[in-house]
Short mmCIF file of C-alpha atoms in Angstrom, two decimals:
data_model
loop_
_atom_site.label_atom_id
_atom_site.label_comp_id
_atom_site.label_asym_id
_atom_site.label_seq_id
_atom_site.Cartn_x
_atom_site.Cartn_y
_atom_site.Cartn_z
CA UNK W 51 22.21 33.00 25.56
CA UNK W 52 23.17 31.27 22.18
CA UNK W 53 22.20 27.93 21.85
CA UNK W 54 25.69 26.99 21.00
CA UNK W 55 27.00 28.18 24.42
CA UNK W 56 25.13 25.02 26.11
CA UNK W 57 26.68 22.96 23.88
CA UNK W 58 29.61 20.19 24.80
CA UNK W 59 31.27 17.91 22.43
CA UNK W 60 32.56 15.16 23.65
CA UNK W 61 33.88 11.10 21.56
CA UNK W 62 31.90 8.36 23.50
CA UNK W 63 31.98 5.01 22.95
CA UNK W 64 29.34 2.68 21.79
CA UNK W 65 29.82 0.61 24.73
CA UNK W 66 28.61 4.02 27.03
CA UNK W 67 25.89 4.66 24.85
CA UNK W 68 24.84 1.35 24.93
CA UNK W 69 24.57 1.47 29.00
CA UNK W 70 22.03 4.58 28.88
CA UNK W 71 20.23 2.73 26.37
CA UNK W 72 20.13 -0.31 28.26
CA UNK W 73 18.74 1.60 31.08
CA UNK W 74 16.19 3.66 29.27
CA UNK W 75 18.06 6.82 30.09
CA UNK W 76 18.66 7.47 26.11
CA UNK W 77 15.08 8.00 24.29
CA UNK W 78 13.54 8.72 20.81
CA UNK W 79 11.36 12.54 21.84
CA UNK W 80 8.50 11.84 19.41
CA UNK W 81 7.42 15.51 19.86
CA UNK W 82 9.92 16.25 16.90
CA UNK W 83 11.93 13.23 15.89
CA UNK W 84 10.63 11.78 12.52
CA UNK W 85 9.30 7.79 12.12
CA UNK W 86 12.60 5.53 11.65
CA UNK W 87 12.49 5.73 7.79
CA UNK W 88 16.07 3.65 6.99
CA UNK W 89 15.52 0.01 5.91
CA UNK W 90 18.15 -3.06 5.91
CA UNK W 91 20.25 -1.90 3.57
CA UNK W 92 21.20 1.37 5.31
CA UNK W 93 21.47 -0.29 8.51
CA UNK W 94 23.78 -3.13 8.08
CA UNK W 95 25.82 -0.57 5.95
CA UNK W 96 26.19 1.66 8.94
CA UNK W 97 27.41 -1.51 10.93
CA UNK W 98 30.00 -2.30 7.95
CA UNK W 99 30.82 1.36 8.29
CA UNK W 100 31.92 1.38 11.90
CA UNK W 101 33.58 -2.36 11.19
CA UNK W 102 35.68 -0.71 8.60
CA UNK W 103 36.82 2.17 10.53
CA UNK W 104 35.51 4.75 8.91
CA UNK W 105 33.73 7.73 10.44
CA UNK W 106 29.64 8.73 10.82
CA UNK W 107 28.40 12.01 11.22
CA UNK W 108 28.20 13.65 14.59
CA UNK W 109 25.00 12.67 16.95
CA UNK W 110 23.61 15.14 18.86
CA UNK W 111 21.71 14.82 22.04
CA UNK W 112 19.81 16.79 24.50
CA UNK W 113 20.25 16.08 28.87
CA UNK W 114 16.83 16.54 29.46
CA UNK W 115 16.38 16.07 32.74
CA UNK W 116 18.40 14.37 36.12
CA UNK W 117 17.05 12.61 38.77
CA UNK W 118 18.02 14.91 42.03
CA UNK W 119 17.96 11.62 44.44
CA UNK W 120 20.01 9.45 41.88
CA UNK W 121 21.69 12.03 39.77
CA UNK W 122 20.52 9.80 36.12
CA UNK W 123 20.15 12.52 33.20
CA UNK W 124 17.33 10.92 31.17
CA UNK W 125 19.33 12.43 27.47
CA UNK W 126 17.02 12.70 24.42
CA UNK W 127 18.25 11.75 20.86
CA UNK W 128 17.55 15.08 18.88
CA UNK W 129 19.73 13.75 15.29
CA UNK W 130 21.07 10.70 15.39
CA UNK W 131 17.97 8.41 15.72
CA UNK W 132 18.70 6.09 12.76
CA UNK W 133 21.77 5.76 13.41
CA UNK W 134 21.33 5.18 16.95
CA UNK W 135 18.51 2.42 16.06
CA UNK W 136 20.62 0.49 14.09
CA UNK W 137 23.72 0.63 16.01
CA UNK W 138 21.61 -1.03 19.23
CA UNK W 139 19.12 -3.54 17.13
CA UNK W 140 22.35 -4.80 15.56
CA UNK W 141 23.45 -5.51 19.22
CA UNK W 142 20.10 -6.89 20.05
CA UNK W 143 20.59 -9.51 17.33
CA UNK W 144 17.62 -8.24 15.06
CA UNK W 145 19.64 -7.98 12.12
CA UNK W 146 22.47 -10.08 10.62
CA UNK W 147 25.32 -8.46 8.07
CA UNK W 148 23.59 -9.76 4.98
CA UNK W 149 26.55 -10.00 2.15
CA UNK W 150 23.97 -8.77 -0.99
CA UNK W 151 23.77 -5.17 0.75
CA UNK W 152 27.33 -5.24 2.02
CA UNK W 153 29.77 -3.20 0.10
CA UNK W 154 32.93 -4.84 0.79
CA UNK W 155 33.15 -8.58 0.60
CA UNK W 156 34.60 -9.56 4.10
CA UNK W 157 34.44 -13.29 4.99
CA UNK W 158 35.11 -12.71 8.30
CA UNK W 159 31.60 -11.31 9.06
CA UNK W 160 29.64 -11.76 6.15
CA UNK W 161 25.76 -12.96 6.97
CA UNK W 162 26.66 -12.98 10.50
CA UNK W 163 24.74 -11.60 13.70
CA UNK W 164 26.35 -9.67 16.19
CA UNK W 165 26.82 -12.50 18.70
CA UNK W 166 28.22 -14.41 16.09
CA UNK W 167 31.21 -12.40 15.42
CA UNK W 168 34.80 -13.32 16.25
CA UNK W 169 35.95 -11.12 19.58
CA UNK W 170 37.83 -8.64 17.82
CA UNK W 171 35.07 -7.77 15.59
CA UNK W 172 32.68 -7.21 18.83
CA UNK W 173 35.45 -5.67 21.12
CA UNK W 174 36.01 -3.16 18.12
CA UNK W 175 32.22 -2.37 18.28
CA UNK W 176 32.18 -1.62 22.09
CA UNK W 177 35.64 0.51 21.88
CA UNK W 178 34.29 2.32 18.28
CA UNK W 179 33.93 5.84 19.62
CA UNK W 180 31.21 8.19 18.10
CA UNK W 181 31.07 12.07 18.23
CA UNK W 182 28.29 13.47 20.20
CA UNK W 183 26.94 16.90 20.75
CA UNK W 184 25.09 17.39 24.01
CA UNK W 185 22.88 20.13 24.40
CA UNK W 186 22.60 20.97 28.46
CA UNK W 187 19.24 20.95 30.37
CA UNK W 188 19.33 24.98 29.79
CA UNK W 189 18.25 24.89 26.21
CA UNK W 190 14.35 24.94 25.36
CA UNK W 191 12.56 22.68 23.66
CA UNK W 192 11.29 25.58 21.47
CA UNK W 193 15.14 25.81 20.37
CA UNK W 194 15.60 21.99 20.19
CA UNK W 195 13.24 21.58 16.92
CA UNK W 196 14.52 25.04 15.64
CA UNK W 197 18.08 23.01 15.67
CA UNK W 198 16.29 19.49 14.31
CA UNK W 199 14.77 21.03 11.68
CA UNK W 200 17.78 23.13 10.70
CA UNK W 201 20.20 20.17 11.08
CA UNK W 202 17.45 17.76 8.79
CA UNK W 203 17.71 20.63 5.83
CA UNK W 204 20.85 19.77 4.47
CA UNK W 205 20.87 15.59 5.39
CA UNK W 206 17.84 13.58 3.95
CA UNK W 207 15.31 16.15 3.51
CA UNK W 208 12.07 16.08 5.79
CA UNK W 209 8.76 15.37 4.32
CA UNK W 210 5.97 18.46 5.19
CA UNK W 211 4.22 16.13 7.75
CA UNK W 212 8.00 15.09 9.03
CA UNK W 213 8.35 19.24 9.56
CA UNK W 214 4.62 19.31 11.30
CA UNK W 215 5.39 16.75 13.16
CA UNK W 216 8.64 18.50 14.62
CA UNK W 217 6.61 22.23 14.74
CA UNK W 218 3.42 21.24 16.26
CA UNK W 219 2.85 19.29 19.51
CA UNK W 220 -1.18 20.32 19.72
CA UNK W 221 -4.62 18.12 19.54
CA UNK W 222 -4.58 18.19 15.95
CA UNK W 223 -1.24 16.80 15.21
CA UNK W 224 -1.99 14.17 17.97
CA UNK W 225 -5.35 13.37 16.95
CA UNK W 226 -4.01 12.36 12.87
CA UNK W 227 -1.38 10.46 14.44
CA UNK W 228 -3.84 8.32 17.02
CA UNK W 229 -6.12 7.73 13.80
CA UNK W 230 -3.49 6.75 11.92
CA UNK W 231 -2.93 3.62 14.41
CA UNK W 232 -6.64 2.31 13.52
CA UNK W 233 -6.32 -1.14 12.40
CA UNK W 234 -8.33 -0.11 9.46
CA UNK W 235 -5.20 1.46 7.42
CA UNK W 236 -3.18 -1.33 7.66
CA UNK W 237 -5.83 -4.34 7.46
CA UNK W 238 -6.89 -2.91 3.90
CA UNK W 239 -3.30 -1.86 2.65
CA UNK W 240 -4.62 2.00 2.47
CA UNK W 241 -0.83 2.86 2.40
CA UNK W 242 2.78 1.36 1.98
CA UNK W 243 5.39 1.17 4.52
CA UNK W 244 7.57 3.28 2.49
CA UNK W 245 4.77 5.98 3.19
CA UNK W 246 3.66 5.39 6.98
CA UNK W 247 7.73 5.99 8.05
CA UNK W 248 7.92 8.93 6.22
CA UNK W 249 4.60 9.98 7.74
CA UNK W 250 2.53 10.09 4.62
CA UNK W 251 -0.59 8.69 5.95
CA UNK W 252 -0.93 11.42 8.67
CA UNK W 253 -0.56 14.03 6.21
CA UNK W 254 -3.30 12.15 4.98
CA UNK W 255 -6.00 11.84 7.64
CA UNK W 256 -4.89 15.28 8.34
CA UNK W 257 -6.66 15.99 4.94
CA UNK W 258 -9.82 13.87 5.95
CA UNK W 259 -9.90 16.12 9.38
CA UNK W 260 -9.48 19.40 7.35
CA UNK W 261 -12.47 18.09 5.47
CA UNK W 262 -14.75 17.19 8.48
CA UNK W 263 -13.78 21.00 10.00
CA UNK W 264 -14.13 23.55 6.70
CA UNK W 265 -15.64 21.08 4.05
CA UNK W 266 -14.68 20.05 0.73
CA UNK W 267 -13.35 23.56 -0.51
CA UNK W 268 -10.94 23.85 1.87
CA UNK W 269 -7.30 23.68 0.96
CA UNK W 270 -5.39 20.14 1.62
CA UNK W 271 -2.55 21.46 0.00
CA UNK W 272 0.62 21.52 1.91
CA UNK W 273 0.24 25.41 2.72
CA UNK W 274 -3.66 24.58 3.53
CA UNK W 275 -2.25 21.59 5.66
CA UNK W 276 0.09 24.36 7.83
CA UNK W 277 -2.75 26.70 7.79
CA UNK W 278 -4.91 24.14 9.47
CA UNK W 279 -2.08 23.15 11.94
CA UNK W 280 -1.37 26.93 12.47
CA UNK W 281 -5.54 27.29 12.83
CA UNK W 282 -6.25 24.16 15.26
CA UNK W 283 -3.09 23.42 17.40
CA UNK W 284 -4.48 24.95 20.47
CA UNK W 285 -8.13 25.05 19.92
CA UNK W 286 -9.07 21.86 18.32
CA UNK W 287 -12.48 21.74 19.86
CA UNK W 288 -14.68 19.62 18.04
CA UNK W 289 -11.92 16.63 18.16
CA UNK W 290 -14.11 14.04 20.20
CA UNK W 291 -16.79 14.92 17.22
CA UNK W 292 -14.13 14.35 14.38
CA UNK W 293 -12.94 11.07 15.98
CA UNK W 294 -16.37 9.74 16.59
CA UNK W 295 -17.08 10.90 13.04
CA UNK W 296 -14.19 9.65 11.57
CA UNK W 297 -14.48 6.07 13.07
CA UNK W 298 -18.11 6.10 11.89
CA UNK W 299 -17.02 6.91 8.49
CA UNK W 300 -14.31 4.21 8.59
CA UNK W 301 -16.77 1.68 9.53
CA UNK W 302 -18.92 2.32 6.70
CA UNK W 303 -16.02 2.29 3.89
CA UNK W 304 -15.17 -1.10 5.69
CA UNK W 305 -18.16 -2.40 4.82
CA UNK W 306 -17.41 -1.63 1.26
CA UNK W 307 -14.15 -3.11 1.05
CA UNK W 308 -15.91 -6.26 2.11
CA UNK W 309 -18.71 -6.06 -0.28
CA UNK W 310 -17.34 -4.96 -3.46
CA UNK W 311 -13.61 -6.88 -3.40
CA UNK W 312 -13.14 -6.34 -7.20
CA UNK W 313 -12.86 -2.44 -7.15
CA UNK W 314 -10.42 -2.66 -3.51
CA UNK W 315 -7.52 -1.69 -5.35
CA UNK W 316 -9.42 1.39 -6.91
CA UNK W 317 -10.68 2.30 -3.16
CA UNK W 318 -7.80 2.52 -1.72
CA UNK W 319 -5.73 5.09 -3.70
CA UNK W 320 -6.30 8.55 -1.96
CA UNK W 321 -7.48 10.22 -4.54
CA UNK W 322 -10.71 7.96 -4.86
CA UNK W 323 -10.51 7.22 -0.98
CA UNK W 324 -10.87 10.87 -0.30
CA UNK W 325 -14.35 11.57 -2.08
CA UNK W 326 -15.59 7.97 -0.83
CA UNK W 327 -14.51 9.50 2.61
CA UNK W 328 -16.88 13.02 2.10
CA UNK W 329 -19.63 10.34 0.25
CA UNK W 330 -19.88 8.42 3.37
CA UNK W 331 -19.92 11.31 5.40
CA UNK W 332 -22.77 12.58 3.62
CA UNK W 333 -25.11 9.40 2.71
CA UNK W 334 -24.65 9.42 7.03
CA UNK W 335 -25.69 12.76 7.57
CA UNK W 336 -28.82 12.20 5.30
CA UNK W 337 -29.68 8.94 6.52
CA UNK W 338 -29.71 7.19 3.10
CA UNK W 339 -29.64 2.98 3.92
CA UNK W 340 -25.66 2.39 3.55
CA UNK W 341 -26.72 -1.12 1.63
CA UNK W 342 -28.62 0.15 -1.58
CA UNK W 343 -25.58 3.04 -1.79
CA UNK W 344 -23.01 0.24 -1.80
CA UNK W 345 -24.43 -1.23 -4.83
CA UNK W 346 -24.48 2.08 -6.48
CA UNK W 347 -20.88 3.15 -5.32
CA UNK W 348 -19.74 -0.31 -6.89
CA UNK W 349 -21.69 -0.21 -10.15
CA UNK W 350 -20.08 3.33 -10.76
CA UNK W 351 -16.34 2.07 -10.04
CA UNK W 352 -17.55 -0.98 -11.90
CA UNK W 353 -18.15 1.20 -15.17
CA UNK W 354 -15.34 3.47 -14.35
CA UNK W 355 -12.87 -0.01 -14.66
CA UNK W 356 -14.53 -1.32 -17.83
CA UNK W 357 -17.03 1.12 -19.78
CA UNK W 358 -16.72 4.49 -18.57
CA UNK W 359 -18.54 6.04 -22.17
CA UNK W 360 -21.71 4.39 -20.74
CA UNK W 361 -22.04 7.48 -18.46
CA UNK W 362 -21.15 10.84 -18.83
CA UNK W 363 -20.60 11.37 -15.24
CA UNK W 364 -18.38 8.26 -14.89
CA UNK W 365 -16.48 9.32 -18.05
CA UNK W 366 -15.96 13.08 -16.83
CA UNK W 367 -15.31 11.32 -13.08
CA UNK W 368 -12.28 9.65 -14.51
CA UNK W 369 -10.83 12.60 -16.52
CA UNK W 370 -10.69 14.45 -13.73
CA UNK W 371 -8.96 11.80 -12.25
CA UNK W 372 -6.50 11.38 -14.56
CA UNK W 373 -4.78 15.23 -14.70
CA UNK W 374 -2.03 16.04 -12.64
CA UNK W 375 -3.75 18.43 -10.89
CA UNK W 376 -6.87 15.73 -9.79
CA UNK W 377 -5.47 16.83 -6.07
CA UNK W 378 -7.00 20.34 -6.19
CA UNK W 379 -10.16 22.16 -4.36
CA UNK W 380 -11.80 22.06 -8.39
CA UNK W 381 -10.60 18.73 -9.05
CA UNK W 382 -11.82 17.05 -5.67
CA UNK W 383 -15.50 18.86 -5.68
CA UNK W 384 -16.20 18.13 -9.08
CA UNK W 385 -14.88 14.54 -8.62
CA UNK W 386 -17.41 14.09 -5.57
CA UNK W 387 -20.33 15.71 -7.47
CA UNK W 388 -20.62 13.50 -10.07
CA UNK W 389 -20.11 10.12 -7.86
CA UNK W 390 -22.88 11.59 -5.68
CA UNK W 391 -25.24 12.63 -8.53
CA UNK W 392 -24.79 8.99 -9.75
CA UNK W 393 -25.28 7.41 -6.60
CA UNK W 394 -27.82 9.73 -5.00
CA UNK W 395 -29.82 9.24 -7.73
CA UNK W 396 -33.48 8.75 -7.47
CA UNK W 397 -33.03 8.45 -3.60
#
């Protein structure tokens, strides 16, 4: 059977969506729906949308399950999540109608919060009606993020890890996305907001795993990234070792945020992030002492700031750096054997 013969359309208003919400019956699936990427802007323009009248694309949902003693249908949000998000923060009061990212000039509602709005602005909320597609309990959730994806190709494109994300549901994909909540990340700015919604710093520590599994040749690049989802989803083994790895790596690049402050902003772009990663990883596994390599990773970063033509290797280090293509298997071994033959030196 055709997905699109367990399909029913149906107008419902705000006001009923807003009851299954309320309950917890209506829910963001995280197995395939993307990070909420839309900022202020977009949502209060949605709210000035529905204000106005005017009409927002279809939402589709998926009855995942009922109760049998109660007869609730716990209904999934499979497009529609931004949308969705706004519509119910702007009745939580999280967000007033700022005039600056308004498009029409209306006096009436301008800078004001939902509960602040004359009746017949909040009455027309509740009665607005929006046009859902529900998927019945008989489709699969195989088909579900076939239909995401397809219905995400022609609205605001997916990023790769956004597509992963929806494709993959195995230890790999989960283990990125638990290291991506480490504290570390966000305590030394490793990456922007901009880039966690759209899922960029998973994509990311996917990389760092990739590394820690088939080394420093291995492909990061997106079609290496799908080969190592494709490769891992159902056999990811050695994921207590990565994690333990990983967080012992993380602790020692900690320690040189906090004792070389002056090259932090160098550190934390991924391109030099990634070789101080696969150094760390390395001084560990030959039990170098972690303080003399500090002051030799920040003398090198030093010179590479101020006098890179003082050495050859920091020079070459920071052409590499430079090219477009400073992302590639070449680029990234090269890069990491000239930091380590500078700070392995004499050791």
């Amino acid at each position: 059977m055709k997905v699109k013969d367990n399909i029913i359309t149906s107008l419902k208003s705000i006001k009923e969506i807003r009851e299954n919400y309320i309950k917890n019956l209506l829910i963001v699936d995280n197995e395939f729906q993307r990070n909420h990427v839309w900022n202020k802007k977009n949502d209060i323009q949605l709210i000035e949308t529905i204000l106005l009248g005017y009409l927002i694309p279809e939402i589709y949902l998926w009855n995942y399950s009922t109760d049998p003693n109660t007869g609730e249908t716990i209904v999934k949000i499979v497009d529609g999540q931004q949308r969705l998000t706004a519509i119910n923060a702007f009745l939580d009061n999280k967000f007033a109608l700022e005039k600056k990212y308004l498009i029409e000039n209306n006096e009436e509602y301008n800078n004001k919060y939902f509960s602040e709005l004359d009746d017949k602005f909040k009455r027309y909320i509740w009665n607005y009606t929006l046009d859902i597609t529900t998927l019945k309990q008989e489709v699969t959730n195989e088909e579900i993020i076939k239909l995401f994806i397809r219905l995400n190709i022609t609205n605001k494109p997916l990023t790769n890890q956004e597509l992963r994300h929806a494709s993959y549901n195995g230890e790999f994909r989960n283990c990125a996305e638990a290291i991506s909540q480490y504290e570390f990340w966000k305590e030394h700015k490793i990456f922007t907001d901009n880039e966690i919604k759209r899922m960029k710093d998973i994509e990311f520590i996917s990389g760092l795993l990739v590394f820690l599994r088939d080394g420093i040749k291995a492909s990061i690049t997106q079609a290496g990234l799908y080969d190592a989802y494709d490769k891992y989803n159902l056999n990811y083994y050695s994921k207590e070792e990565d994690v333990s790895t990983t967080k012992k790596i993380l602790t020692m690049l900690d320690k040189l945020f906090l004792f070389d402050k002056l090259n932090v902003d160098l550190y934390s772009k991924n391109t030099h992030f990634y070789t101080l990663f696969v150094l760390m990883y390395n001084i560990s596994r030959k039990g170098y002492p972690l303080e003399d390599m500090l002051v030799k990773i920040k003398n090198f970063y030093l010179l590479y700031s101020n006098k890179p033509e003082e050495d050859s290797r920091v020079m070459e280090y920071r052409k590499i750096t430079q090219v477009s293509s400073s992302i590639g298997t070449s680029a990234r071994s090269n890069r990491y054997k000239l930091l380590s033959g500078f700070v392995f030196e004499e050791n």
